[in-house]
Short mmCIF file of C-alpha atoms in Angstrom, two decimals:
data_model
loop_
_atom_site.label_atom_id
_atom_site.label_comp_id
_atom_site.label_asym_id
_atom_site.label_seq_id
_atom_site.Cartn_x
_atom_site.Cartn_y
_atom_site.Cartn_z
CA MET A 1 122.36 124.98 115.28
CA SER A 2 121.97 121.24 114.78
CA GLU A 3 121.45 119.67 111.38
CA LYS A 4 117.96 118.31 112.10
CA GLY A 5 115.36 118.36 114.72
CA ILE A 6 116.12 121.99 115.62
CA GLN A 7 114.10 123.15 118.59
CA ARG A 8 110.88 124.79 117.40
CA ARG A 9 110.00 128.27 118.53
CA ASP A 10 106.61 129.86 118.82
CA PHE A 11 105.97 131.28 115.38
CA LEU A 12 102.26 130.51 115.27
CA LYS A 13 101.61 134.18 114.57
CA SER A 14 104.05 134.31 111.69
CA SER A 15 102.89 134.71 108.12
CA LEU A 16 103.32 131.00 107.44
CA ALA A 17 101.44 129.62 110.43
CA GLY A 18 97.84 128.67 109.81
CA SER A 19 95.56 126.60 107.68
CA ALA A 20 97.57 126.70 104.46
CA LEU A 21 100.51 124.85 105.96
CA ALA A 22 98.45 122.63 108.18
CA ALA A 23 96.48 121.47 105.15
CA ALA A 24 99.69 120.31 103.49
CA GLY A 25 100.06 117.42 105.88
CA VAL A 26 103.28 115.81 107.03
CA ARG A 27 104.72 112.60 105.70
CA SER A 28 106.05 110.12 108.18
CA LEU A 29 109.66 109.93 107.05
CA SER A 30 109.69 106.26 106.16
CA GLY A 31 110.99 106.42 102.62
CA SER A 32 107.67 106.20 100.81
CA SER A 33 104.42 108.12 100.67
CA ALA A 34 101.41 106.00 101.48
CA ASN A 35 99.03 108.75 100.38
CA ASN A 36 100.76 109.38 97.03
CA ARG A 37 101.76 112.91 97.93
CA ILE A 38 104.85 114.59 96.54
CA GLY A 39 107.52 115.10 99.18
CA VAL A 40 108.85 118.65 98.78
CA ALA A 41 111.86 120.28 100.42
CA VAL A 42 112.42 124.04 100.38
CA ILE A 43 116.06 125.14 100.34
CA GLY A 44 116.37 128.82 101.19
CA THR A 45 113.63 130.05 103.50
CA GLY A 46 113.93 133.80 103.18
CA ARG A 47 111.14 136.00 101.90
CA GLN A 48 110.83 134.38 98.47
CA GLY A 49 111.36 130.90 99.87
CA GLN A 50 108.54 131.41 102.37
CA PHE A 51 106.30 132.73 99.58
CA LEU A 52 106.95 129.56 97.58
CA LEU A 53 106.51 127.43 100.68
CA ARG A 54 103.03 128.85 101.14
CA ASN A 55 102.16 128.11 97.52
CA PHE A 56 103.41 124.53 97.65
CA ALA A 57 101.72 123.94 101.00
CA ARG A 58 98.35 124.93 99.54
CA GLU A 59 98.40 121.99 97.13
CA SER A 60 96.63 118.94 98.54
CA ASP A 61 99.03 116.45 96.94
CA VAL A 62 102.14 118.00 98.54
CA GLU A 63 103.85 117.21 101.81
CA ILE A 64 106.51 119.60 103.03
CA VAL A 65 109.03 117.10 104.35
CA ALA A 66 112.15 119.24 104.80
CA LEU A 67 113.26 122.85 105.16
CA CYS A 68 116.82 124.09 104.83
CA ASP A 69 118.60 127.37 105.46
CA VAL A 70 121.99 128.51 106.70
CA TYR A 71 120.30 131.32 108.67
CA GLU A 72 118.49 129.99 111.70
CA PRO A 73 115.91 132.80 112.18
CA ASN A 74 114.54 132.29 108.66
CA LEU A 75 114.50 128.53 109.13
CA MET A 76 112.63 128.79 112.42
CA GLN A 77 110.10 131.22 111.01
CA ALA A 78 109.46 129.00 108.00
CA SER A 79 109.06 125.83 110.08
CA GLY A 80 106.25 127.36 112.14
CA GLU A 81 103.90 124.57 113.12
CA LEU A 82 105.18 122.16 110.48
CA GLU A 83 106.74 118.90 111.57
CA ALA A 84 109.07 118.87 108.60
CA GLU A 85 112.73 118.14 109.29
CA THR A 86 115.02 121.15 109.36
CA PHE A 87 118.57 121.28 108.01
CA ARG A 88 121.38 123.74 107.66
CA ASP A 89 123.32 121.84 104.97
CA PHE A 90 121.35 121.28 101.76
CA ARG A 91 123.33 118.12 101.02
CA ARG A 92 121.52 116.41 103.88
CA VAL A 93 118.24 117.27 102.14
CA LEU A 94 119.39 115.72 98.87
CA ASP A 95 120.35 112.53 100.74
CA SER A 96 116.81 112.04 102.03
CA PRO A 97 114.73 109.36 100.25
CA ASP A 98 111.59 111.17 101.40
CA VAL A 99 112.30 114.18 99.18
CA ASP A 100 110.86 113.89 95.67
CA ALA A 101 111.35 117.52 94.65
CA VAL A 102 113.32 120.49 95.92
CA VAL A 103 112.56 124.19 95.74
CA VAL A 104 115.77 126.19 95.33
CA ALA A 105 115.04 129.69 96.65
CA THR A 106 118.56 130.67 97.67
CA PRO A 107 120.58 133.66 96.42
CA ASP A 108 121.39 133.35 92.72
CA HIS A 109 124.98 132.14 93.10
CA TRP A 110 123.69 128.82 94.47
CA HIS A 111 120.97 128.13 91.88
CA ALA A 112 122.99 126.15 89.35
CA LEU A 113 125.04 124.01 91.72
CA MET A 114 122.10 123.04 93.92
CA SER A 115 119.94 122.25 90.90
CA VAL A 116 122.56 120.05 89.26
CA LEU A 117 123.27 118.20 92.51
CA ALA A 118 119.54 117.71 93.05
CA CYS A 119 119.17 116.23 89.57
CA GLN A 120 122.07 113.87 90.29
CA ALA A 121 120.33 112.86 93.51
CA GLY A 122 117.17 111.96 91.58
CA LYS A 123 115.12 114.98 92.67
CA ASP A 124 112.97 117.20 90.50
CA VAL A 125 113.67 120.91 90.86
CA PHE A 126 111.75 124.16 91.08
CA VAL A 127 114.48 126.82 90.93
CA GLU A 128 113.97 130.53 91.36
CA LYS A 129 114.92 132.93 88.60
CA PRO A 130 117.37 133.84 87.27
CA ALA A 131 118.25 130.21 86.65
CA SER A 132 121.98 130.88 86.87
CA LEU A 133 124.69 133.41 87.61
CA ALA A 134 126.60 132.68 84.38
CA VAL A 135 125.71 131.38 80.93
CA ALA A 136 127.83 128.23 81.23
CA GLU A 137 126.09 127.34 84.50
CA GLY A 138 122.71 127.45 82.80
CA ARG A 139 123.86 125.07 80.08
CA LYS A 140 125.06 122.66 82.76
CA MET A 141 121.62 122.81 84.35
CA VAL A 142 119.99 121.85 81.05
CA GLU A 143 122.47 119.02 80.59
CA ALA A 144 121.81 117.70 84.10
CA ALA A 145 118.04 117.80 83.67
CA ARG A 146 118.27 115.82 80.44
CA LYS A 147 120.97 113.37 81.58
CA TYR A 148 119.19 112.42 84.78
CA GLY A 149 115.64 112.67 83.41
CA ARG A 150 114.50 115.32 85.89
CA ILE A 151 111.78 117.95 85.72
CA VAL A 152 113.31 121.40 86.23
CA GLN A 153 110.95 124.36 86.36
CA VAL A 154 112.32 127.92 86.57
CA GLY A 155 110.36 130.44 88.63
CA THR A 156 109.51 132.74 85.71
CA GLN A 157 105.89 132.41 86.74
CA GLN A 158 104.53 134.96 84.27
CA ARG A 159 104.40 132.08 81.76
CA SER A 160 101.62 130.62 83.89
CA GLY A 161 99.64 133.87 83.81
CA LEU A 162 96.58 133.50 81.59
CA HIS A 163 96.72 137.07 80.34
CA PHE A 164 100.43 136.69 79.56
CA GLN A 165 99.54 133.61 77.52
CA ASP A 166 96.80 135.58 75.75
CA ALA A 167 99.22 138.41 75.00
CA VAL A 168 101.84 136.03 73.59
CA ARG A 169 99.20 134.39 71.37
CA ILE A 170 98.02 137.79 70.07
CA ILE A 171 101.58 138.77 69.17
CA GLN A 172 102.43 135.43 67.58
CA GLU A 173 99.24 135.48 65.51
CA GLY A 174 100.08 138.92 64.14
CA GLU A 175 97.13 140.77 65.63
CA ILE A 176 99.24 143.88 66.28
CA GLY A 177 101.07 143.50 62.98
CA THR A 178 104.82 143.23 62.59
CA VAL A 179 106.65 143.95 65.83
CA SER A 180 109.83 145.93 65.19
CA SER A 181 110.52 147.21 68.69
CA VAL A 182 109.96 146.16 72.31
CA ARG A 183 110.56 148.20 75.44
CA THR A 184 110.91 146.77 78.95
CA TRP A 185 111.62 148.66 82.15
CA ASN A 186 111.80 148.94 85.94
CA PHE A 187 111.82 152.37 87.54
CA GLY A 188 112.10 153.49 91.15
CA ASN A 189 113.83 155.98 93.40
CA SER A 190 116.04 154.81 96.25
CA THR A 191 118.20 157.96 96.43
CA PRO A 192 120.25 159.14 98.09
CA HIS A 193 121.48 156.29 100.27
CA GLY A 194 119.68 153.14 99.11
CA PHE A 195 120.26 150.40 101.67
CA GLY A 196 123.10 152.40 103.22
CA ARG A 197 126.75 151.60 103.80
CA LEU A 198 127.72 149.14 106.52
CA PRO A 199 131.21 148.03 107.60
CA ASP A 200 132.42 144.45 107.58
CA SER A 201 131.80 142.66 110.86
CA ALA A 202 131.62 139.25 112.45
CA PRO A 203 128.70 137.20 111.11
CA PRO A 204 125.72 136.55 113.37
CA GLU A 205 126.08 133.45 115.52
CA ASP A 206 122.98 131.94 113.94
CA LEU A 207 124.36 132.23 110.38
CA ASP A 208 126.79 129.86 108.65
CA TRP A 209 128.50 132.55 106.56
CA ASP A 210 130.94 130.14 104.91
CA LEU A 211 128.12 127.93 103.69
CA TRP A 212 126.12 130.97 102.59
CA LEU A 213 129.06 131.99 100.40
CA GLY A 214 129.50 128.44 99.11
CA PRO A 215 131.13 128.58 95.65
CA ALA A 216 131.46 132.39 95.78
CA PRO A 217 134.78 134.00 96.77
CA GLU A 218 135.63 134.09 100.46
CA VAL A 219 135.08 137.59 101.88
CA PRO A 220 134.42 138.99 105.34
CA PHE A 221 130.80 139.13 106.43
CA ASN A 222 128.99 142.29 105.47
CA ALA A 223 125.33 142.78 106.29
CA ASN A 224 124.68 144.36 102.88
CA ARG A 225 126.18 141.42 101.01
CA PHE A 226 124.08 139.05 103.11
CA GLY A 227 121.12 141.39 102.76
CA VAL A 228 118.52 139.15 104.38
CA PHE A 229 116.46 141.53 106.50
CA PRO A 230 112.71 141.92 106.95
CA ASP A 231 112.74 145.62 106.01
CA ARG A 232 114.34 145.28 102.57
CA TRP A 233 114.28 143.17 99.44
CA SER A 234 117.52 141.20 99.68
CA SER A 235 120.45 143.46 98.87
CA PHE A 236 122.75 140.59 97.85
CA ARG A 237 121.32 141.08 94.37
CA TRP A 238 123.47 144.22 93.94
CA TYR A 239 126.81 142.37 94.18
CA TRP A 240 128.37 140.59 91.21
CA ASP A 241 129.53 137.58 93.24
CA TYR A 242 125.92 136.64 94.02
CA ALA A 243 123.63 138.18 91.41
CA GLY A 244 123.32 140.63 88.52
CA GLY A 245 121.31 143.58 89.75
CA MET A 246 117.94 144.46 88.31
CA MET A 247 119.04 143.18 84.91
CA THR A 248 118.85 139.58 86.12
CA ASP A 249 116.30 140.13 88.89
CA TRP A 250 113.49 141.64 86.79
CA GLY A 251 115.03 141.46 83.33
CA ALA A 252 114.76 137.66 83.49
CA HIS A 253 110.97 138.02 83.77
CA HIS A 254 110.64 140.60 81.00
CA LEU A 255 112.98 139.00 78.47
CA ASP A 256 111.42 135.59 79.09
CA ILE A 257 108.11 136.91 77.79
CA VAL A 258 109.76 138.77 74.90
CA GLN A 259 111.68 135.70 73.74
CA TRP A 260 108.60 133.50 74.17
CA ALA A 261 106.44 135.84 72.10
CA ALA A 262 109.14 136.15 69.42
CA LYS A 263 109.95 132.42 69.45
CA ALA A 264 113.57 133.51 69.87
CA GLN A 265 116.28 131.48 71.55
CA GLY A 266 118.34 134.57 72.21
CA PRO A 267 119.57 137.87 70.81
CA ALA A 268 122.08 138.23 68.00
CA ALA A 269 123.85 141.14 69.67
CA VAL A 270 123.73 143.05 72.95
CA SER A 271 125.08 146.40 74.10
CA ALA A 272 124.59 148.26 77.38
CA ALA A 273 125.50 151.46 79.17
CA GLY A 274 124.97 152.83 82.64
CA GLY A 275 126.62 153.25 86.00
CA ASN A 276 126.28 153.87 89.71
CA TRP A 277 125.48 157.54 89.58
CA VAL A 278 122.76 158.42 92.08
CA VAL A 279 122.55 155.87 94.90
CA ASP A 280 125.31 155.99 97.52
CA ASP A 281 125.26 152.59 99.23
CA GLY A 282 128.30 150.75 97.85
CA ARG A 283 126.41 148.50 95.44
CA GLU A 284 128.38 147.03 92.53
CA CYS A 285 125.58 146.47 90.00
CA PRO A 286 124.46 149.68 88.26
CA ASP A 287 121.68 151.85 89.63
CA THR A 288 121.10 153.14 86.09
CA LEU A 289 121.23 150.86 83.04
CA THR A 290 119.97 150.70 79.48
CA ALA A 291 120.57 147.52 77.49
CA VAL A 292 119.79 147.03 73.80
CA PHE A 293 119.12 143.53 72.47
CA GLU A 294 119.23 142.99 68.72
CA TYR A 295 117.01 140.12 67.59
CA PRO A 296 116.34 139.10 64.00
CA GLY A 297 113.75 141.63 62.85
CA PHE A 298 113.34 143.70 66.01
CA LEU A 299 115.07 145.57 68.81
CA CYS A 300 114.36 145.18 72.50
CA THR A 301 115.49 147.53 75.26
CA TYR A 302 115.65 147.05 79.00
CA GLU A 303 115.87 150.14 81.21
CA ASN A 304 116.45 150.31 84.92
CA ARG A 305 116.77 153.44 87.00
CA ASN A 306 116.90 153.83 90.74
CA GLY A 307 117.13 157.61 90.78
CA ASN A 308 113.76 158.61 89.34
CA GLY A 309 110.45 156.83 89.64
CA ARG A 310 108.51 158.47 86.80
CA THR A 311 106.45 155.78 85.12
CA ILE A 312 105.55 154.82 81.58
CA ASN A 313 101.78 154.76 81.08
CA GLU A 314 101.47 154.89 84.89
CA LYS A 315 103.47 151.66 85.20
CA SER A 316 106.71 151.43 87.17
CA TYR A 317 107.54 148.23 85.28
CA GLY A 318 106.26 146.52 82.18
CA ILE A 319 106.65 145.49 78.56
CA GLU A 320 105.48 147.31 75.43
CA PHE A 321 105.39 145.57 72.05
CA TYR A 322 105.30 148.07 69.18
CA GLY A 323 103.62 146.53 66.12
CA SER A 324 102.69 147.99 62.76
CA GLU A 325 98.99 147.71 63.64
CA GLY A 326 99.05 148.47 67.33
CA THR A 327 100.93 148.63 70.64
CA LEU A 328 100.45 146.00 73.32
CA LEU A 329 101.12 147.15 76.91
CA LEU A 330 101.65 144.27 79.32
CA ASP A 331 102.31 143.79 83.03
CA ARG A 332 101.08 141.57 85.84
CA ASP A 333 97.80 143.46 86.13
CA GLY A 334 96.75 142.75 82.55
CA PHE A 335 97.29 144.07 79.05
CA GLU A 336 95.91 146.71 76.75
CA ILE A 337 96.13 147.13 72.99
CA LEU A 338 96.31 150.64 71.54
CA PRO A 339 95.50 150.62 67.81
CA GLU A 340 97.45 152.47 65.15
CA HIS A 341 95.40 155.05 63.21
CA ARG A 342 97.58 155.92 60.26
CA SER A 343 94.89 156.63 57.68
CA GLU A 344 91.29 155.78 56.89
CA GLY A 345 90.93 152.23 55.69
CA ASN A 346 93.66 150.72 57.84
CA ARG A 347 92.59 147.74 59.90
CA ARG A 348 91.57 149.04 63.28
CA ILE A 349 92.10 147.07 66.43
CA PRO A 350 89.63 147.61 69.27
CA ARG A 351 91.00 148.42 72.69
CA MET A 352 91.38 145.20 74.65
CA TYR A 353 91.72 144.74 78.38
CA ALA A 354 92.71 141.62 80.27
CA MET A 355 91.41 142.88 83.58
CA GLN A 356 88.40 140.56 83.74
CA ALA A 357 88.55 137.57 86.04
CA ALA A 358 88.42 135.19 83.08
CA ASN A 359 91.75 136.49 81.83
CA ARG A 360 93.55 136.73 85.15
CA ASN A 361 94.70 134.09 87.58
CA ASP A 362 97.06 133.47 90.47
CA GLN A 363 100.07 132.91 88.25
CA GLY A 364 102.40 132.02 91.13
CA GLN A 365 100.08 129.32 92.39
CA ASP A 366 99.41 128.00 88.90
CA HIS A 367 103.14 127.91 88.20
CA VAL A 368 103.61 125.64 91.20
CA ARG A 369 100.67 123.52 90.06
CA ASN A 370 102.16 123.16 86.59
CA PHE A 371 105.42 121.93 88.11
CA LEU A 372 103.66 119.37 90.31
CA ASP A 373 101.56 118.10 87.41
CA CYS A 374 104.75 117.64 85.38
CA VAL A 375 106.44 115.82 88.25
CA ARG A 376 103.64 113.28 87.90
CA SER A 377 103.30 113.23 84.10
CA ARG A 378 107.02 113.71 83.31
CA GLU A 379 106.07 116.23 80.64
CA ALA A 380 108.09 119.41 80.18
CA PRO A 381 106.90 122.26 82.42
CA ILE A 382 105.83 125.61 81.05
CA SER A 383 109.09 127.24 82.22
CA ASP A 384 111.40 124.35 81.42
CA ILE A 385 115.05 124.90 82.25
CA GLU A 386 115.92 125.34 78.57
CA ALA A 387 113.71 128.43 78.31
CA GLY A 388 114.76 129.67 81.75
CA HIS A 389 118.40 129.31 80.79
CA ALA A 390 117.85 131.26 77.55
CA SER A 391 116.17 134.11 79.41
CA ALA A 392 118.91 134.29 82.03
CA ALA A 393 121.61 134.09 79.34
CA ALA A 394 120.28 137.21 77.60
CA CYS A 395 120.47 139.08 80.91
CA HIS A 396 124.00 137.86 81.57
CA LEU A 397 125.06 139.07 78.12
CA ALA A 398 123.73 142.54 78.92
CA ASN A 399 125.73 142.62 82.14
CA ILE A 400 128.83 141.42 80.28
CA ALA A 401 128.35 144.17 77.69
CA TYR A 402 127.99 146.74 80.49
CA ARG A 403 131.01 145.53 82.45
CA THR A 404 133.30 145.31 79.41
CA ARG A 405 131.91 148.41 77.69
CA SER A 406 131.62 146.42 74.49
CA ARG A 407 129.04 145.28 71.96
CA ILE A 408 128.55 141.52 72.21
CA GLU A 409 127.68 139.51 69.12
CA TRP A 410 126.03 136.27 70.15
CA ASP A 411 125.29 132.92 68.55
CA PRO A 412 122.43 131.53 70.66
CA GLN A 413 122.68 128.06 69.11
CA ALA A 414 126.40 127.62 69.74
CA GLU A 415 126.27 129.84 72.85
CA SER A 416 129.44 131.60 71.78
CA LEU A 417 130.22 135.29 71.48
CA SER A 418 132.36 137.64 69.48
CA GLY A 419 133.93 140.26 71.68
CA PRO A 420 136.92 140.95 73.89
CA GLU A 421 138.58 138.06 75.73
CA GLU A 422 137.38 139.37 79.05
CA ALA A 423 133.81 139.13 77.77
CA ALA A 424 134.21 135.47 76.77
CA ALA A 425 135.71 134.73 80.18
CA MET A 426 132.57 136.07 81.85
CA LEU A 427 130.42 133.38 80.27
CA SER A 428 131.51 131.13 83.14
CA ARG A 429 132.56 131.63 86.74
CA SER A 430 135.14 130.06 89.02
CA TYR A 431 134.01 128.07 92.04
CA ARG A 432 135.68 128.29 95.41
CA SER A 433 137.10 124.97 96.59
CA PRO A 434 135.78 122.39 97.33
CA TRP A 435 132.68 123.21 95.27
CA LYS A 436 132.54 121.94 91.67
CA LEU A 437 129.87 122.05 88.99
CA GLU A 438 130.04 118.75 87.14
CA VAL A 439 127.33 116.90 85.23
#
């Protein structure tokens, strides 16, 4: 596969072909935009990358000028009828003067390095969640954004949801009283064999496996580690070298809202327990996990199970805030407040629903719009890298507590922990040569 100008294939019937992409327009790659559009490059064109590509392409002030992926089938599908340049090596994208902003939609182990290098190249960044694979990486991302004056938005798009904003306001204004406990969860059933066990093999000819691994340890190709298939949600997220399981995949969304509502930078202590007990597919990250986060004044739990799909309040995922005056149930469909009825005379809270159109919006699209507006205004986006880093850090601490079987005491201001030496070592990660994370 060549670095640019890869031969187009007929993907006009693909999910990305059609009016949304055609409306985005194509910049003539001359180093400046005569129509004042923002030149956007998407790095990582798998399922999530193509979802983001559609959202960016819908905005009239965007031109998709470059697409990049180490896996040719995804790159070809994403390019569709676009005339954007196509690349295998993301460094070629960062060298382009036509790129104003990059979308980093790669597996998690690339998020920090690509974002920092993009900032150094003068590009603004929209990076998928979780922001990082280790706490120290996230801090480097914040440092790079500030040092180079770049806008860095993390893809925790629930912050752009109007009903999430309403729920956070209700909690912060004390309308459900004093919150002493929060519960978050993701439940499903992928027993008995999950995504199955597959042997190591030679990588596909249309995949640059070495570049896919990048800073991660060198290992033989395994289709489950790669995990980019149309019939599954990428299974790389179940291997420690590339991700952190459901704790970082969905926990980053849940804890982001919890910390936002609580105005908390991070927990004071974290403990976790679980294991791989019910799904036989060779995953490393636990199929069953409960993490407890101790914040000043309240506890928060995150639960994940892949062996039983029974819901809470008919929700397979969600957040519940337990206040002295009521309970607020929140997910992407809306929220509901259930009042406390302790005795006659207590303040009663009416049931509230955020299911009306006025309280709901396309949060993914609005999250992209917020980023683009901030690229122009240079104001901090709603999911600025500082907040995205804090949310990811809490998830990483839970995984550290699980892996070391220890209780982690955490100073969120100093970003230091009290715990075993092996726990402190997990705050950062080693990079395979020649990759380095330097700001």
